[in-house]
Amino acid sequence: MEKKRIVTGDRPTGKLHIGHYFGSLKNRVKLQEDDKYEQYILIADVQALTDNFNNPEKVRKNVRELVLDYLSVGINPEKTTIYIQSLIPETAELTVFYSNLVTIARLERNPTVKTEIAQKRDLFGESVTYGFLGYPVSQAADITAMDGTIVPVGEDQLPLIEQCREIVRKFNSIYGDVLKEPEAVLSDARRIKGLDGNEKMGKSLGNAIYLSDSVEEVNKKVMSAVTDPGRIRKDDKGNPDICMVSYYHNLFSKDEYKNICEECRNGQRGCVACKKQLAQNINKTLEPFREKRKYYEQHPEIIDEILIKGTEKARITAKETMKKVKKAMKLDYFEK
Ligand code: SF4
């Protein structure tokens, strides 16, 4: 049976945090073990430049950081192909071809792009760049270049995959049945809130626990987490439903969770001890990640080798796709 190809990826713009772990990484580690799938992870450096064009050093530095995060959580390069977007020139070529198949108005209506442009007013002012507005087109090129049929996404990413499907349908209707229409698969993982209770966890919000955080950093961050504000004394009855410590216990202390909530409600648990227990459990989860990261940090040549090998493999697929695309578009001059 032919394996379904999964294409997924991240922009190399910063360290990954536990929200990323529960949101996508854990799922990727699971999927690479499933014989039905072949997984490709794209390090989207070109896409990262669409809103970091003035900071190329940041993007470059984070390429290797991203691989360190992947390897530390258990992404296995023998089972998952990790590759760099800018080293696949076919995706840039495809982006140019696809740009004829989508209108400016359609891109401006894309809800994901619309929200992101609004969030980036500081960078773009009143007028967004051509590159940023068109990043869904380049994303369609990334997916189709790899013959991707499955794209795991969060709900907020669905409009991007719909845009890709539209481009594929348009291409196939004009040039013939060449491209595969990818399917978005909604990950069952929910978005993880920040330590301050914010719906989003992120660097700019200062409310994230990173996969690479030290024991001390985790301890300090957990101590700052928002708890039930109504609790003053240790024996006050608390409400774990409005406490971020309880929220994280539900992720990291599954077996003890019921008991923790009961003790909190009955005023039998102090917040400081409760936080210490949580920090301990988060550190227990992160410890094997830290060990693996340390090993790869000491062997940067292995990271390079993984990226070179992964990119070579991805390039072969991209070249095959490009051959079919150019033939269909009558651009296969001098091809025998
Ligand atoms: Fe939150 Fe624990 Fe304090 Fe209850 S005891 S409010 S769950 S930190």
mmCIF file of N, CA, C and O in Angstrom, residues 250-308:
data_model
loop_
_atom_site.group_PDB
_atom_site.id
_atom_site.type_symbol
_atom_site.label_atom_id
_atom_site.label_comp_id
_atom_site.label_asym_id
_atom_site.label_seq_id
_atom_site.Cartn_x
_atom_site.Cartn_y
_atom_site.Cartn_z
ATOM 1 N N ASN A 250 -3.211 19.276 34.842
ATOM 2 C CA ASN A 250 -4.032 18.413 33.986
ATOM 3 C C ASN A 250 -3.224 17.886 32.787
ATOM 4 O O ASN A 250 -3.564 16.881 32.187
ATOM 5 N N LEU A 251 -2.147 18.590 32.439
ATOM 6 C CA LEU A 251 -1.285 18.138 31.339
ATOM 7 C C LEU A 251 -0.109 17.296 31.831
ATOM 8 O O LEU A 251 0.297 16.334 31.186
ATOM 9 N N PHE A 252 0.434 17.692 32.975
ATOM 10 C CA PHE A 252 1.685 17.065 33.419
ATOM 11 C C PHE A 252 1.521 16.135 34.632
ATOM 12 O O PHE A 252 2.454 15.439 34.989
ATOM 13 N N SER A 253 0.380 16.171 35.292
ATOM 14 C CA SER A 253 0.197 15.347 36.504
ATOM 15 C C SER A 253 -1.130 14.598 36.394
ATOM 16 O O SER A 253 -1.950 14.639 37.316
ATOM 17 N N LYS A 254 -1.345 13.988 35.245
ATOM 18 C CA LYS A 254 -2.632 13.346 34.935
ATOM 19 C C LYS A 254 -3.160 12.476 36.077
ATOM 20 O O LYS A 254 -4.324 12.602 36.486
ATOM 21 N N ASP A 255 -2.286 11.574 36.605
ATOM 22 C CA ASP A 255 -2.746 10.616 37.624
ATOM 23 C C ASP A 255 -3.174 11.311 38.918
ATOM 24 O O ASP A 255 -4.037 10.825 39.633
ATOM 25 N N GLU A 256 -2.521 12.437 39.206
ATOM 26 C CA GLU A 256 -2.807 13.104 40.488
ATOM 27 C C GLU A 256 -3.874 14.191 40.353
ATOM 28 O O GLU A 256 -4.306 14.771 41.348
ATOM 29 N N TYR A 257 -4.279 14.451 39.129
ATOM 30 C CA TYR A 257 -5.112 15.637 38.861
ATOM 31 C C TYR A 257 -6.400 15.693 39.690
ATOM 32 O O TYR A 257 -6.728 16.715 40.295
ATOM 33 N N LYS A 258 -7.115 14.556 39.729
ATOM 34 C CA LYS A 258 -8.405 14.531 40.431
ATOM 35 C C LYS A 258 -8.217 14.895 41.910
ATOM 36 O O LYS A 258 -8.931 15.716 42.475
ATOM 37 N N ASN A 259 -7.219 14.280 42.474
ATOM 38 C CA ASN A 259 -6.891 14.500 43.874
ATOM 39 C C ASN A 259 -6.493 15.964 44.157
ATOM 40 O O ASN A 259 -6.921 16.570 45.146
ATOM 41 N N ILE A 260 -5.690 16.521 43.241
ATOM 42 C CA ILE A 260 -5.233 17.922 43.383
ATOM 43 C C ILE A 260 -6.442 18.859 43.436
ATOM 44 O O ILE A 260 -6.545 19.724 44.305
ATOM 45 N N CYS A 261 -7.383 18.642 42.513
ATOM 46 C CA CYS A 261 -8.565 19.509 42.448
ATOM 47 C C CYS A 261 -9.412 19.374 43.715
ATOM 48 O O CYS A 261 -9.901 20.368 44.255
ATOM 49 N N GLU A 262 -9.545 18.130 44.173
ATOM 50 C CA GLU A 262 -10.352 17.876 45.369
ATOM 51 C C GLU A 262 -9.739 18.573 46.590
ATOM 52 O O GLU A 262 -10.422 19.281 47.333
ATOM 53 N N GLU A 263 -8.424 18.414 46.748
ATOM 54 C CA GLU A 263 -7.722 19.038 47.888
ATOM 55 C C GLU A 263 -7.816 20.561 47.808
ATOM 56 O O GLU A 263 -7.964 21.233 48.828
ATOM 57 N N CYS A 264 -7.725 21.103 46.584
ATOM 58 C CA CYS A 264 -7.810 22.554 46.410
ATOM 59 C C CYS A 264 -9.201 23.034 46.839
ATOM 60 O O CYS A 264 -9.331 23.995 47.598
ATOM 61 N N ARG A 265 -10.211 22.330 46.346
ATOM 62 C CA ARG A 265 -11.600 22.731 46.657
ATOM 63 C C ARG A 265 -11.879 22.662 48.157
ATOM 64 O O ARG A 265 -12.651 23.437 48.695
ATOM 65 N N ASN A 266 -11.239 21.694 48.851
ATOM 66 C CA ASN A 266 -11.494 21.523 50.282
ATOM 67 C C ASN A 266 -10.555 22.351 51.161
ATOM 68 O O ASN A 266 -10.557 22.210 52.379
ATOM 69 N N GLY A 267 -9.699 23.148 50.538
ATOM 70 C CA GLY A 267 -8.751 23.963 51.316
ATOM 71 C C GLY A 267 -7.685 23.116 51.995
ATOM 72 O O GLY A 267 -7.198 23.472 53.073
ATOM 73 N N GLN A 268 -7.324 21.985 51.365
ATOM 74 C CA GLN A 268 -6.329 21.098 51.999
ATOM 75 C C GLN A 268 -4.967 21.167 51.305
ATOM 76 O O GLN A 268 -4.127 20.287 51.486
ATOM 77 N N ARG A 269 -4.774 22.164 50.456
ATOM 78 C CA ARG A 269 -3.521 22.202 49.686
ATOM 79 C C ARG A 269 -3.038 23.641 49.555
ATOM 80 O O ARG A 269 -3.799 24.545 49.246
ATOM 81 N N GLY A 270 -1.786 23.849 49.829
ATOM 82 C CA GLY A 270 -1.230 25.200 49.713
ATOM 83 C C GLY A 270 -0.775 25.462 48.282
ATOM 84 O O GLY A 270 -0.297 24.547 47.595
ATOM 85 N N CYS A 271 -0.898 26.711 47.836
ATOM 86 C CA CYS A 271 -0.533 27.030 46.453
ATOM 87 C C CYS A 271 0.965 26.860 46.199
ATOM 88 O O CYS A 271 1.363 26.433 45.114
ATOM 89 N N VAL A 272 1.795 27.185 47.175
ATOM 90 C CA VAL A 272 3.243 27.074 46.949
ATOM 91 C C VAL A 272 3.627 25.608 46.731
ATOM 92 O O VAL A 272 4.335 25.265 45.774
ATOM 93 N N ALA A 273 3.113 24.732 47.609
ATOM 94 C CA ALA A 273 3.416 23.302 47.470
ATOM 95 C C ALA A 273 2.856 22.770 46.150
ATOM 96 O O ALA A 273 3.482 21.944 45.459
ATOM 97 N N CYS A 274 1.694 23.268 45.794
ATOM 98 C CA CYS A 274 1.026 22.827 44.563
ATOM 99 C C CYS A 274 1.886 23.211 43.343
ATOM 100 O O CYS A 274 2.067 22.425 42.407
ATOM 101 N N LYS A 275 2.459 24.413 43.392
ATOM 102 C CA LYS A 275 3.320 24.878 42.297
ATOM 103 C C LYS A 275 4.618 24.059 42.246
ATOM 104 O O LYS A 275 5.107 23.719 41.172
ATOM 105 N N LYS A 276 5.163 23.783 43.427
ATOM 106 C CA LYS A 276 6.415 23.002 43.477
ATOM 107 C C LYS A 276 6.206 21.630 42.851
ATOM 108 O O LYS A 276 7.038 21.128 42.095
ATOM 109 N N GLN A 277 5.044 21.033 43.177
ATOM 110 C CA GLN A 277 4.735 19.704 42.624
ATOM 111 C C GLN A 277 4.630 19.778 41.094
ATOM 112 O O GLN A 277 5.127 18.925 40.372
ATOM 113 N N LEU A 278 3.992 20.852 40.610
ATOM 114 C CA LEU A 278 3.847 21.010 39.161
ATOM 115 C C LEU A 278 5.219 21.182 38.498
ATOM 116 O O LEU A 278 5.522 20.528 37.489
ATOM 117 N N ALA A 279 6.046 22.062 39.073
ATOM 118 C CA ALA A 279 7.367 22.306 38.481
ATOM 119 C C ALA A 279 8.153 20.996 38.401
ATOM 120 O O ALA A 279 8.813 20.711 37.399
ATOM 121 N N GLN A 280 8.019 20.198 39.457
ATOM 122 C CA GLN A 280 8.723 18.912 39.492
ATOM 123 C C GLN A 280 8.249 18.007 38.334
ATOM 124 O O GLN A 280 9.054 17.397 37.639
ATOM 125 N N ASN A 281 6.946 17.974 38.124
ATOM 126 C CA ASN A 281 6.404 17.104 37.067
ATOM 127 C C ASN A 281 6.753 17.613 35.669
ATOM 128 O O ASN A 281 6.991 16.825 34.758
ATOM 129 N N ILE A 282 6.759 18.940 35.508
ATOM 130 C CA ILE A 282 7.163 19.483 34.192
ATOM 131 C C ILE A 282 8.634 19.122 33.947
ATOM 132 O O ILE A 282 9.009 18.654 32.869
ATOM 133 N N ASN A 283 9.445 19.301 34.985
ATOM 134 C CA ASN A 283 10.874 18.978 34.829
ATOM 135 C C ASN A 283 11.097 17.504 34.524
ATOM 136 O O ASN A 283 11.992 17.151 33.768
ATOM 137 N N LYS A 284 10.255 16.664 35.113
ATOM 138 C CA LYS A 284 10.370 15.214 34.844
ATOM 139 C C LYS A 284 10.120 14.945 33.355
ATOM 140 O O LYS A 284 10.794 14.145 32.720
ATOM 141 N N THR A 285 9.130 15.641 32.779
ATOM 142 C CA THR A 285 8.826 15.460 31.356
ATOM 143 C C THR A 285 9.955 16.016 30.494
ATOM 144 O O THR A 285 10.334 15.426 29.477
ATOM 145 N N LEU A 286 10.497 17.163 30.904
ATOM 146 C CA LEU A 286 11.512 17.828 30.067
ATOM 147 C C LEU A 286 12.906 17.213 30.193
ATOM 148 O O LEU A 286 13.753 17.415 29.324
ATOM 149 N N GLU A 287 13.133 16.464 31.272
ATOM 150 C CA GLU A 287 14.491 15.954 31.516
ATOM 151 C C GLU A 287 15.052 15.131 30.345
ATOM 152 O O GLU A 287 16.169 15.400 29.882
ATOM 153 N N PRO A 288 14.295 14.141 29.832
ATOM 154 C CA PRO A 288 14.865 13.388 28.690
ATOM 155 C C PRO A 288 15.095 14.275 27.461
ATOM 156 O O PRO A 288 16.030 14.040 26.700
ATOM 157 N N PHE A 289 14.274 15.311 27.303
ATOM 158 C CA PHE A 289 14.473 16.237 26.170
ATOM 159 C C PHE A 289 15.805 16.979 26.345
ATOM 160 O O PHE A 289 16.571 17.153 25.405
ATOM 161 N N ARG A 290 16.048 17.408 27.594
ATOM 162 C CA ARG A 290 17.283 18.165 27.863
ATOM 163 C C ARG A 290 18.514 17.312 27.584
ATOM 164 O O ARG A 290 19.493 17.779 27.015
ATOM 165 N N GLU A 291 18.421 16.034 27.984
ATOM 166 C CA GLU A 291 19.579 15.140 27.783
ATOM 167 C C GLU A 291 19.896 14.983 26.305
ATOM 168 O O GLU A 291 21.039 15.082 25.877
ATOM 169 N N LYS A 292 18.824 14.737 25.512
ATOM 170 C CA LYS A 292 19.035 14.562 24.065
ATOM 171 C C LYS A 292 19.574 15.855 23.451
ATOM 172 O O LYS A 292 20.477 15.840 22.630
ATOM 173 N N ARG A 293 18.984 16.979 23.851
ATOM 174 C CA ARG A 293 19.426 18.270 23.315
ATOM 175 C C ARG A 293 20.911 18.488 23.586
ATOM 176 O O ARG A 293 21.661 18.905 22.722
ATOM 177 N N LYS A 294 21.329 18.162 24.831
ATOM 178 C CA LYS A 294 22.725 18.365 25.217
ATOM 179 C C LYS A 294 23.641 17.554 24.294
ATOM 180 O O LYS A 294 24.661 18.047 23.809
ATOM 181 N N TYR A 295 23.242 16.324 24.010
ATOM 182 C CA TYR A 295 24.059 15.473 23.149
ATOM 183 C C TYR A 295 24.209 16.111 21.760
ATOM 184 O O TYR A 295 25.317 16.245 21.242
ATOM 185 N N TYR A 296 23.097 16.547 21.188
ATOM 186 C CA TYR A 296 23.167 17.116 19.835
ATOM 187 C C TYR A 296 23.847 18.492 19.818
ATOM 188 O O TYR A 296 24.472 18.850 18.828
ATOM 189 N N GLU A 297 23.720 19.222 20.926
ATOM 190 C CA GLU A 297 24.422 20.512 20.989
ATOM 191 C C GLU A 297 25.925 20.304 20.909
ATOM 192 O O GLU A 297 26.652 21.116 20.357
ATOM 193 N N GLN A 298 26.356 19.164 21.482
ATOM 194 C CA GLN A 298 27.794 18.864 21.456
ATOM 195 C C GLN A 298 28.227 18.260 20.118
ATOM 196 O O GLN A 298 29.406 18.036 19.879
ATOM 197 N N HIS A 299 27.248 17.926 19.271
ATOM 198 C CA HIS A 299 27.570 17.318 17.965
ATOM 199 C C HIS A 299 26.862 18.069 16.839
ATOM 200 O O HIS A 299 25.987 17.507 16.165
ATOM 201 N N PRO A 300 27.249 19.332 16.618
ATOM 202 C CA PRO A 300 26.568 20.114 15.565
ATOM 203 C C PRO A 300 26.723 19.498 14.180
ATOM 204 O O PRO A 300 25.897 19.728 13.288
ATOM 205 N N GLU A 301 27.769 18.665 14.018
ATOM 206 C CA GLU A 301 27.976 18.041 12.696
ATOM 207 C C GLU A 301 26.819 17.077 12.385
ATOM 208 O O GLU A 301 26.482 16.879 11.212
ATOM 209 N N ILE A 302 26.211 16.497 13.427
ATOM 210 C CA ILE A 302 25.083 15.572 13.189
ATOM 211 C C ILE A 302 23.874 16.370 12.687
ATOM 212 O O ILE A 302 23.150 15.939 11.799
ATOM 213 N N ILE A 303 23.669 17.547 13.248
ATOM 214 C CA ILE A 303 22.553 18.407 12.816
ATOM 215 C C ILE A 303 22.729 18.741 11.337
ATOM 216 O O ILE A 303 21.781 18.636 10.544
ATOM 217 N N ASP A 304 23.957 19.134 10.959
ATOM 218 C CA ASP A 304 24.213 19.478 9.553
ATOM 219 C C ASP A 304 23.923 18.273 8.651
ATOM 220 O O ASP A 304 23.292 18.400 7.605
ATOM 221 N N GLU A 305 24.389 17.119 9.092
ATOM 222 C CA GLU A 305 24.211 15.901 8.291
ATOM 223 C C GLU A 305 22.714 15.585 8.100
ATOM 224 O O GLU A 305 22.271 15.247 7.006
ATOM 225 N N ILE A 306 21.938 15.747 9.168
ATOM 226 C CA ILE A 306 20.486 15.489 9.100
ATOM 227 C C ILE A 306 19.845 16.432 8.079
ATOM 228 O O ILE A 306 19.040 16.025 7.237
ATOM 229 N N LEU A 307 20.242 17.706 8.157
ATOM 230 C CA LEU A 307 19.646 18.707 7.251
ATOM 231 C C LEU A 307 20.076 18.476 5.799
ATOM 232 O O LEU A 307 19.266 18.598 4.877
ATOM 233 N N ILE A 308 21.329 18.122 5.610
ATOM 234 C CA ILE A 308 21.822 17.895 4.233
ATOM 235 C C ILE A 308 21.116 16.682 3.640
ATOM 236 O O ILE A 308 20.583 16.718 2.525
#
